[in-house]
mmCIF file of C-alpha atoms in Angstrom:
data_model
loop_
_atom_site.group_PDB
_atom_site.id
_atom_site.type_symbol
_atom_site.label_atom_id
_atom_site.label_comp_id
_atom_site.label_asym_id
_atom_site.label_seq_id
_atom_site.Cartn_x
_atom_site.Cartn_y
_atom_site.Cartn_z
ATOM 1 C CA MET A 23 0.000 0.000 0.000
ATOM 2 C CA ARG A 24 1.404 3.352 -1.009
ATOM 3 C CA PRO A 25 1.943 6.007 1.670
ATOM 4 C CA ALA A 26 -0.462 8.952 1.598
ATOM 5 C CA GLU A 27 2.328 11.413 0.818
ATOM 6 C CA LEU A 28 3.393 9.595 -2.366
ATOM 7 C CA GLU A 29 3.002 11.744 -5.482
ATOM 8 C CA ARG A 30 2.238 9.679 -8.540
ATOM 9 C CA LEU A 31 4.043 11.901 -11.005
ATOM 10 C CA SER A 32 4.518 10.952 -14.608
ATOM 11 C CA VAL A 33 8.075 10.535 -15.847
ATOM 12 C CA GLY A 34 7.718 13.765 -17.788
ATOM 13 C CA GLU A 35 6.489 15.735 -14.739
ATOM 14 C CA ALA A 36 9.194 14.320 -12.499
ATOM 15 C CA ALA A 37 11.848 15.128 -15.088
ATOM 16 C CA ASP A 38 10.690 18.750 -15.381
ATOM 17 C CA ARG A 39 10.772 19.241 -11.611
ATOM 18 C CA TYR A 40 14.139 17.571 -11.212
ATOM 19 C CA VAL A 41 15.810 19.509 -14.030
ATOM 20 C CA GLU A 42 14.459 22.757 -12.568
ATOM 21 C CA LEU A 43 16.073 21.889 -9.214
ATOM 22 C CA VAL A 44 19.359 20.939 -10.882
ATOM 23 C CA ARG A 45 19.525 24.198 -12.812
ATOM 24 C CA ALA A 46 18.722 26.155 -9.656
ATOM 25 C CA ARG A 47 21.883 24.729 -8.070
ATOM 26 C CA THR A 48 23.957 26.499 -10.711
ATOM 27 C CA LEU A 49 22.777 29.865 -9.356
ATOM 28 C CA THR A 50 24.495 29.183 -6.004
ATOM 29 C CA GLY A 51 27.631 27.814 -7.621
ATOM 30 C CA ALA A 52 26.953 24.323 -6.250
ATOM 31 C CA LEU A 53 26.904 22.888 -9.773
ATOM 32 C CA ALA A 54 28.573 23.918 -13.007
ATOM 33 C CA VAL A 55 26.251 24.999 -15.796
ATOM 34 C CA SER A 56 27.775 22.464 -18.188
ATOM 35 C CA THR A 57 27.193 19.646 -15.669
ATOM 36 C CA ALA A 58 23.590 20.700 -15.169
ATOM 37 C CA GLU A 59 23.007 20.581 -18.912
ATOM 38 C CA VAL A 60 24.448 17.063 -19.082
ATOM 39 C CA TYR A 61 21.971 15.981 -16.380
ATOM 40 C CA ALA A 62 19.155 17.698 -18.273
ATOM 41 C CA ARG A 63 20.068 15.958 -21.523
ATOM 42 C CA ASP A 64 20.247 12.530 -19.893
ATOM 43 C CA VAL A 65 16.959 13.043 -18.101
ATOM 44 C CA ALA A 66 15.333 14.045 -21.400
ATOM 45 C CA THR A 67 16.637 10.770 -22.864
ATOM 46 C CA LEU A 68 15.105 8.890 -19.919
ATOM 47 C CA VAL A 69 11.734 10.501 -20.670
ATOM 48 C CA GLU A 70 12.021 9.455 -24.292
ATOM 49 C CA LEU A 71 12.928 5.842 -23.455
ATOM 50 C CA ALA A 72 10.534 5.348 -20.536
ATOM 51 C CA GLY A 73 7.563 7.232 -22.006
ATOM 52 C CA GLU A 74 6.525 10.710 -20.919
ATOM 53 C CA ALA A 75 3.142 9.594 -19.537
ATOM 54 C CA THR A 76 4.471 6.567 -17.628
ATOM 55 C CA VAL A 77 4.084 6.928 -13.864
ATOM 56 C CA LEU A 78 7.538 7.178 -12.329
ATOM 57 C CA ASP A 79 6.623 4.957 -9.368
ATOM 58 C CA ASP A 80 5.507 2.188 -11.741
ATOM 59 C CA LEU A 81 9.032 1.721 -13.126
ATOM 60 C CA SER A 82 10.601 -1.514 -11.890
ATOM 61 C CA GLY A 83 14.149 -2.798 -11.893
ATOM 62 C CA GLU A 84 13.363 -4.670 -15.114
ATOM 63 C CA ASP A 85 12.181 -1.422 -16.690
ATOM 64 C CA VAL A 86 15.433 0.279 -15.686
ATOM 65 C CA ASP A 87 17.392 -2.620 -17.214
ATOM 66 C CA ALA A 88 15.489 -2.180 -20.468
ATOM 67 C CA ILE A 89 16.160 1.578 -20.437
ATOM 68 C CA LEU A 90 19.891 1.100 -19.822
ATOM 69 C CA LEU A 91 20.159 -1.422 -22.640
ATOM 70 C CA ALA A 92 18.099 0.740 -25.001
ATOM 71 C CA PHE A 93 20.398 3.680 -24.302
ATOM 72 C CA ALA A 94 23.485 1.508 -24.882
ATOM 73 C CA ARG A 95 22.201 0.559 -28.338
ATOM 74 C CA ARG A 96 21.475 4.132 -29.414
ATOM 75 C CA PRO A 97 23.769 5.491 -32.159
ATOM 76 C CA ASP A 98 26.400 7.891 -30.878
ATOM 77 C CA GLY A 99 25.307 11.199 -32.387
ATOM 78 C CA ARG A 100 28.667 12.841 -31.733
ATOM 79 C CA ARG A 101 30.105 11.152 -34.817
ATOM 80 C CA SER A 102 28.731 11.944 -38.226
ATOM 81 C CA GLY A 103 27.036 8.884 -39.693
ATOM 82 C CA ALA A 104 27.973 6.696 -36.719
ATOM 83 C CA GLN A 105 26.084 3.423 -36.471
ATOM 84 C CA GLY A 106 27.804 1.979 -33.395
ATOM 85 C CA GLN A 107 26.427 2.027 -29.863
ATOM 86 C CA GLN A 108 27.166 4.429 -27.031
ATOM 87 C CA SER A 109 30.638 4.427 -25.522
ATOM 88 C CA ALA A 110 31.216 2.880 -22.094
ATOM 89 C CA THR A 111 31.850 6.382 -20.736
ATOM 90 C CA SER A 112 28.504 7.664 -22.057
ATOM 91 C CA GLN A 113 26.690 4.645 -20.629
ATOM 92 C CA ALA A 114 28.246 5.161 -17.185
ATOM 93 C CA ARG A 115 27.359 8.879 -17.280
ATOM 94 C CA PHE A 116 23.752 8.134 -18.241
ATOM 95 C CA ARG A 117 23.438 5.623 -15.399
ATOM 96 C CA ARG A 118 24.778 8.186 -12.909
ATOM 97 C CA SER A 119 22.341 10.810 -14.177
ATOM 98 C CA ILE A 120 19.220 8.684 -13.823
ATOM 99 C CA SER A 121 20.473 7.267 -10.514
ATOM 100 C CA ALA A 122 20.639 10.814 -9.171
ATOM 101 C CA LEU A 123 17.085 11.469 -10.368
ATOM 102 C CA PHE A 124 15.699 8.346 -8.688
ATOM 103 C CA LYS A 125 17.609 9.083 -5.476
ATOM 104 C CA HIS A 126 15.962 12.500 -5.360
ATOM 105 C CA ALA A 127 12.600 10.942 -6.267
ATOM 106 C CA ALA A 128 12.805 8.576 -3.295
ATOM 107 C CA LEU A 129 13.577 11.460 -0.904
ATOM 108 C CA ALA A 130 10.847 13.653 -2.408
ATOM 109 C CA GLY A 131 8.167 10.958 -2.169
ATOM 110 C CA TRP A 132 7.751 10.437 -5.914
ATOM 111 C CA VAL A 133 8.592 6.715 -5.652
ATOM 112 C CA GLN A 134 8.207 4.194 -2.854
ATOM 113 C CA LEU A 135 11.384 2.327 -3.749
ATOM 114 C CA ASN A 136 14.358 3.341 -5.853
ATOM 115 C CA PRO A 137 14.193 1.002 -8.893
ATOM 116 C CA MET A 138 17.924 1.409 -9.481
ATOM 117 C CA ALA A 139 18.487 -0.906 -6.509
ATOM 118 C CA ALA A 140 16.767 -3.697 -8.435
ATOM 119 C CA ALA A 141 18.569 -3.088 -11.750
ATOM 120 C CA THR A 142 20.625 -6.107 -12.780
ATOM 121 C CA VAL A 143 22.356 -4.999 -15.995
ATOM 122 C CA THR A 144 26.089 -4.825 -15.296
ATOM 123 C CA ALA A 145 28.730 -2.635 -16.878
ATOM 124 C CA ARG A 146 30.169 -5.737 -18.557
ATOM 125 C CA GLN A 147 26.821 -6.487 -20.195
ATOM 126 C CA ARG A 148 26.389 -2.914 -21.363
ATOM 127 C CA GLY A 149 29.918 -2.767 -22.725
ATOM 128 C CA GLY A 150 29.362 -6.053 -24.537
ATOM 129 C CA LEU A 151 26.771 -4.395 -26.717
ATOM 130 C CA ARG A 152 29.423 -2.317 -28.457
ATOM 131 C CA ALA A 153 29.963 -4.376 -31.585
ATOM 132 C CA GLU A 154 32.223 -1.759 -33.139
ATOM 133 C CA ARG A 155 34.951 -2.590 -30.585
ATOM 134 C CA ARG A 156 35.176 -6.247 -31.587
ATOM 135 C CA ALA A 157 37.727 -7.465 -34.081
ATOM 136 C CA LEU A 158 36.830 -7.317 -37.740
ATOM 137 C CA THR A 159 36.672 -10.638 -39.542
ATOM 138 C CA ARG A 160 39.421 -11.368 -42.058
ATOM 139 C CA GLU A 161 37.101 -10.396 -44.929
ATOM 140 C CA GLN A 162 36.053 -7.144 -43.235
ATOM 141 C CA ALA A 163 39.641 -6.214 -42.371
ATOM 142 C CA GLN A 164 40.854 -7.015 -45.887
ATOM 143 C CA GLY A 165 38.015 -4.929 -47.313
ATOM 144 C CA LEU A 166 39.091 -1.931 -45.214
ATOM 145 C CA ILE A 167 42.781 -2.405 -46.057
ATOM 146 C CA GLY A 168 41.909 -2.819 -49.731
ATOM 147 C CA ALA A 169 39.969 0.445 -49.671
ATOM 148 C CA ALA A 170 42.970 2.174 -48.091
ATOM 149 C CA ARG A 171 45.321 0.781 -50.748
ATOM 150 C CA THR A 172 42.981 1.936 -53.510
ATOM 151 C CA LEU A 173 42.729 5.367 -51.932
ATOM 152 C CA ALA A 174 46.516 5.663 -51.781
ATOM 153 C CA GLY A 175 46.814 4.823 -55.483
ATOM 154 C CA GLU A 176 44.176 7.244 -56.727
ATOM 155 C CA PRO A 177 45.013 10.724 -58.004
ATOM 156 C CA GLY A 178 44.065 13.369 -55.467
ATOM 157 C CA GLN A 179 40.871 15.355 -55.869
ATOM 158 C CA GLY A 180 40.584 19.086 -55.377
ATOM 159 C CA ARG A 181 43.340 21.506 -54.435
ATOM 160 C CA ARG A 182 46.781 19.970 -54.024
ATOM 161 C CA ASP A 183 47.343 21.624 -50.649
ATOM 162 C CA GLN A 184 44.080 20.217 -49.263
ATOM 163 C CA ARG A 185 44.418 16.546 -50.225
ATOM 164 C CA THR A 186 44.303 13.913 -47.485
ATOM 165 C CA GLU A 187 43.987 10.628 -49.422
ATOM 166 C CA LEU A 188 47.499 9.368 -48.653
ATOM 167 C CA ARG A 189 47.270 10.418 -45.015
ATOM 168 C CA ASP A 190 43.919 8.665 -44.562
ATOM 169 C CA ALA A 191 45.246 5.498 -46.192
ATOM 170 C CA LEU A 192 48.326 5.546 -43.946
ATOM 171 C CA ILE A 193 46.209 5.932 -40.804
ATOM 172 C CA VAL A 194 44.049 2.925 -41.673
ATOM 173 C CA LEU A 195 47.057 0.787 -42.636
ATOM 174 C CA LEU A 196 48.948 1.591 -39.429
ATOM 175 C CA LEU A 197 45.911 0.890 -37.238
ATOM 176 C CA SER A 198 44.960 -2.318 -39.064
ATOM 177 C CA THR A 199 48.400 -3.916 -39.243
ATOM 178 C CA LEU A 200 50.221 -2.680 -36.115
ATOM 179 C CA GLY A 201 47.315 -1.951 -33.758
ATOM 180 C CA PRO A 202 48.715 1.103 -31.961
ATOM 181 C CA ARG A 203 46.713 2.940 -29.341
ATOM 182 C CA VAL A 204 45.078 5.979 -30.909
ATOM 183 C CA SER A 205 47.029 8.196 -28.500
ATOM 184 C CA GLU A 206 50.287 6.656 -29.763
ATOM 185 C CA LEU A 207 49.251 7.293 -33.356
ATOM 186 C CA VAL A 208 48.405 10.979 -32.967
ATOM 187 C CA ARG A 209 51.538 11.582 -30.871
ATOM 188 C CA ALA A 210 53.811 10.146 -33.584
ATOM 189 C CA ASN A 211 56.398 12.479 -35.103
ATOM 190 C CA VAL A 212 58.174 12.163 -38.443
ATOM 191 C CA GLU A 213 61.470 11.595 -36.642
ATOM 192 C CA ASP A 214 60.027 8.480 -34.945
ATOM 193 C CA PHE A 215 60.263 6.626 -38.277
ATOM 194 C CA TYR A 216 63.682 5.429 -39.388
ATOM 195 C CA THR A 217 65.356 2.876 -41.667
ATOM 196 C CA ASN A 218 67.727 0.136 -40.530
ATOM 197 C CA ASP A 219 69.229 -2.413 -42.956
ATOM 198 C CA GLY A 220 66.621 -1.484 -45.544
ATOM 199 C CA VAL A 221 63.672 -1.976 -43.165
ATOM 200 C CA ARG A 222 61.429 0.907 -42.080
ATOM 201 C CA TYR A 223 60.716 1.074 -38.348
ATOM 202 C CA TRP A 224 58.372 3.073 -36.138
ATOM 203 C CA ARG A 225 59.617 3.904 -32.656
ATOM 204 C CA VAL A 226 56.355 4.016 -30.713
ATOM 205 C CA PHE A 227 56.248 5.985 -27.485
ATOM 206 C CA GLY A 228 53.723 4.076 -25.390
ATOM 207 C CA LYS A 229 52.240 4.020 -21.918
ATOM 208 C CA GLY A 230 54.436 4.420 -18.875
ATOM 209 C CA GLY A 231 57.266 5.967 -20.883
ATOM 210 C CA ARG A 232 57.974 2.637 -22.599
ATOM 211 C CA THR A 233 59.060 2.528 -26.239
ATOM 212 C CA ARG A 234 58.926 -0.228 -28.819
ATOM 213 C CA ASP A 235 60.392 -0.374 -32.323
ATOM 214 C CA LEU A 236 58.018 -1.937 -34.840
ATOM 215 C CA PRO A 237 59.061 -2.952 -38.368
ATOM 216 C CA LEU A 238 56.555 -1.726 -40.939
ATOM 217 C CA PRO A 239 55.057 -4.190 -43.433
ATOM 218 C CA HIS A 240 56.253 -3.376 -46.962
ATOM 219 C CA ASP A 241 52.917 -1.913 -48.111
ATOM 220 C CA VAL A 242 52.703 0.295 -45.021
ATOM 221 C CA ALA A 243 56.253 1.547 -45.539
ATOM 222 C CA LEU A 244 55.399 2.485 -49.137
ATOM 223 C CA ALA A 245 52.283 4.365 -47.960
ATOM 224 C CA LEU A 246 54.353 6.226 -45.360
ATOM 225 C CA ASP A 247 56.978 7.310 -47.895
ATOM 226 C CA ALA A 248 54.312 8.370 -50.400
ATOM 227 C CA TYR A 249 52.560 10.499 -47.771
ATOM 228 C CA LEU A 250 55.796 12.135 -46.616
ATOM 229 C CA ASP A 251 57.003 12.817 -50.150
ATOM 230 C CA ARG A 252 53.810 13.948 -51.844
ATOM 231 C CA GLU A 253 51.126 15.040 -49.433
ATOM 232 C CA ARG A 254 52.182 15.922 -45.896
ATOM 233 C CA PRO A 255 51.952 19.707 -45.586
ATOM 234 C CA SER A 256 54.950 21.648 -44.359
ATOM 235 C CA SER A 257 54.043 24.171 -41.710
ATOM 236 C CA PRO A 258 56.259 26.259 -39.480
ATOM 237 C CA GLY A 259 55.624 26.104 -35.773
ATOM 238 C CA ALA A 260 55.025 23.639 -32.949
ATOM 239 C CA HIS A 261 53.251 21.037 -35.094
ATOM 240 C CA ASP A 262 55.926 20.793 -37.763
ATOM 241 C CA LYS A 263 57.296 17.511 -36.316
ATOM 242 C CA ALA A 264 53.909 15.752 -36.186
ATOM 243 C CA LEU A 265 53.453 12.877 -38.615
ATOM 244 C CA LEU A 266 49.717 13.293 -39.121
ATOM 245 C CA LEU A 267 48.640 16.796 -39.999
ATOM 246 C CA SER A 268 45.425 18.353 -41.200
ATOM 247 C CA TRP A 269 45.615 20.239 -44.491
ATOM 248 C CA ARG A 270 45.828 23.366 -42.343
ATOM 249 C CA GLY A 271 49.049 22.015 -40.817
ATOM 250 C CA ARG A 272 47.742 21.099 -37.358
ATOM 251 C CA ARG A 273 48.409 17.825 -35.564
ATOM 252 C CA LEU A 274 45.408 15.513 -35.780
ATOM 253 C CA ALA A 275 43.412 14.931 -32.599
ATOM 254 C CA ARG A 276 42.102 11.567 -31.365
ATOM 255 C CA GLY A 277 38.580 12.343 -32.587
ATOM 256 C CA ASP A 278 39.839 13.067 -36.099
ATOM 257 C CA VAL A 279 41.063 9.476 -36.458
ATOM 258 C CA GLN A 280 37.558 8.020 -36.153
ATOM 259 C CA ALA A 281 36.327 10.355 -38.888
ATOM 260 C CA VAL A 282 39.155 9.132 -41.153
ATOM 261 C CA ILE A 283 38.199 5.481 -40.585
ATOM 262 C CA GLU A 284 34.573 6.206 -41.417
ATOM 263 C CA ARG A 285 35.602 8.065 -44.576
ATOM 264 C CA VAL A 286 37.640 5.091 -45.792
ATOM 265 C CA GLN A 287 34.882 2.668 -44.750
ATOM 266 C CA ARG A 288 32.505 4.311 -47.180
ATOM 267 C CA ARG A 289 34.691 2.915 -49.982
ATOM 268 C CA VAL A 290 34.376 -0.669 -48.724
ATOM 269 C CA ASP A 291 31.930 -3.045 -50.380
ATOM 270 C CA PRO A 292 28.743 -3.059 -48.229
ATOM 271 C CA THR A 293 29.005 -6.835 -47.810
ATOM 272 C CA GLN A 294 32.402 -6.398 -46.117
ATOM 273 C CA ARG A 295 31.710 -3.163 -44.251
ATOM 274 C CA ARG A 296 31.244 -2.891 -40.492
ATOM 275 C CA THR A 297 31.563 0.063 -38.153
ATOM 276 C CA VAL A 298 34.792 -0.068 -36.159
ATOM 277 C CA THR A 299 36.714 2.210 -33.803
ATOM 278 C CA PRO A 300 40.508 2.671 -33.596
ATOM 279 C CA HIS A 301 40.450 0.390 -30.552
ATOM 280 C CA GLY A 302 38.467 -2.152 -32.550
ATOM 281 C CA LEU A 303 41.295 -2.179 -35.108
ATOM 282 C CA ARG A 304 43.726 -2.805 -32.244
ATOM 283 C CA HIS A 305 41.601 -5.862 -31.362
ATOM 284 C CA THR A 306 41.675 -6.839 -35.030
ATOM 285 C CA THR A 307 45.486 -6.772 -35.154
ATOM 286 C CA ALA A 308 45.829 -8.924 -32.031
ATOM 287 C CA THR A 309 43.124 -11.380 -33.032
ATOM 288 C CA HIS A 310 44.440 -12.128 -36.506
ATOM 289 C CA LEU A 311 48.093 -12.298 -35.523
ATOM 290 C CA LEU A 312 47.230 -14.820 -32.803
ATOM 291 C CA ALA A 313 44.849 -16.725 -35.087
ATOM 292 C CA ASP A 314 47.701 -17.084 -37.571
ATOM 293 C CA ALA A 315 49.840 -18.704 -34.846
ATOM 294 C CA VAL A 316 52.187 -15.737 -34.447
ATOM 295 C CA ASP A 317 54.183 -16.122 -31.216
ATOM 296 C CA MET A 318 52.209 -14.678 -28.299
ATOM 297 C CA ASP A 319 55.187 -12.785 -26.926
ATOM 298 C CA ALA A 320 55.758 -11.174 -30.331
ATOM 299 C CA VAL A 321 52.117 -10.046 -30.409
ATOM 300 C CA ARG A 322 52.489 -8.681 -26.883
ATOM 301 C CA ARG A 323 55.467 -6.616 -28.013
ATOM 302 C CA VAL A 324 53.617 -5.347 -31.112
ATOM 303 C CA LEU A 325 50.751 -4.076 -28.930
ATOM 304 C CA GLY A 326 53.050 -2.702 -26.248
ATOM 305 C CA HIS A 327 51.757 -4.747 -23.313
ATOM 306 C CA SER A 328 54.027 -5.369 -20.345
ATOM 307 C CA ASP A 329 52.170 -8.530 -19.313
ATOM 308 C CA LEU A 330 51.362 -11.483 -21.543
ATOM 309 C CA SER A 331 48.071 -12.093 -19.706
ATOM 310 C CA THR A 332 46.696 -8.792 -21.031
ATOM 311 C CA LEU A 333 46.443 -10.327 -24.498
ATOM 312 C CA GLY A 334 43.379 -12.272 -23.364
ATOM 313 C CA ARG A 335 41.331 -9.089 -23.487
ATOM 314 C CA TYR A 336 42.313 -8.473 -27.116
ATOM 315 C CA ARG A 337 41.820 -11.976 -28.501
ATOM 316 C CA ASP A 338 38.293 -12.057 -29.934
ATOM 317 C CA GLU A 339 36.470 -15.045 -31.354
ATOM 318 C CA LEU A 340 36.328 -15.394 -35.130
ATOM 319 C CA PRO A 341 33.478 -17.112 -36.997
ATOM 320 C CA GLY A 342 34.401 -20.648 -38.032
ATOM 321 C CA GLU A 343 37.771 -20.788 -36.265
ATOM 322 C CA LEU A 344 36.817 -23.808 -34.135
ATOM 323 C CA GLU A 345 35.692 -25.706 -37.236
ATOM 324 C CA VAL A 346 39.023 -24.962 -38.909
ATOM 325 C CA ALA A 347 40.922 -26.098 -35.801
ATOM 326 C CA MET A 348 39.079 -29.421 -35.734
ATOM 327 C CA ARG A 349 39.568 -30.028 -39.453
ATOM 328 C CA THR A 350 43.339 -29.640 -39.052
ATOM 329 C CA HIS A 351 43.695 -31.317 -35.641
ATOM 330 C CA PRO A 352 47.395 -32.168 -35.101
ATOM 331 C CA LEU A 353 46.604 -35.590 -33.594
ATOM 332 C CA LEU A 354 44.627 -36.686 -36.647
ATOM 333 C CA ARG A 355 47.086 -35.734 -39.344
ATOM 334 C CA PRO A 356 48.656 -38.656 -41.208
ATOM 335 C CA PRO A 357 52.168 -39.474 -40.031
ATOM 336 C CA ARG A 358 55.009 -38.025 -42.019
ATOM 337 C CA LYS A 359 56.753 -40.387 -44.368
ATOM 338 C CA PRO A 360 60.339 -41.155 -43.393
#
């Protein structure tokens, strides 16, 4: 039986009251305006997902689970044309926002019980919805690499000083074949690439001040030299050492890399195309090197991990790999002839 003081507000009414209180806190300096607007945006999303006319007190833990999962599957509108789900950071922020609303609702007498206490969806489950972070299949990865190769071989379009085809191809090839962290990629300088005994190397400055020297596959080395010789803009100033520059001569930011991947993806055959992030390409590198029986310690060194056990997080399942393993089982192969 509900207490007499319980107000059976709709989700829309409760949201309006709560957002008004949140914005009032900015007047006293208790809350930053930008933070208040984040709360307001998340609460508006809650109204959309739960239904404006739904009574707030009628929402159960199962309803909250459904709302959290629905939010996780929503396209990330911060990226143009993005089809992937929300980032783990956005999901955690949304959960905090609606948790704060329900906590206030319980104190204000809008709900008898806080339904967040009965929510069962874990961060692992929400994160698992992000398909764009999983490794690409061999066909998908080869489609993306093929598009990058084609892009590198095409004559540039538009003004010479505004072309980015070779740069975009190089970015995709480096991410797909060497799997660097996106921070390592955008921090790279021209001087970090050198030649030793006819082999091109990239000295990667990684986490914890550690460095690793990675030999570039032949095709990647050719793309690097083509970009440096024909397209990379020369600009005086602090960014002159940066490998990856915009046509205005500024070092690329982390967010720019995702836009490059999506631009190259549009050239991939639709049957091979799948949304992927820079970190998803890091998974792709690890997965296919390990699937091809490359030594685990070598893969660890390519990715820049200090501990071999970390590789387990980067090794994703590939369709059909168990069937292939059973067809070529080492104990069932015919004995070698003397």
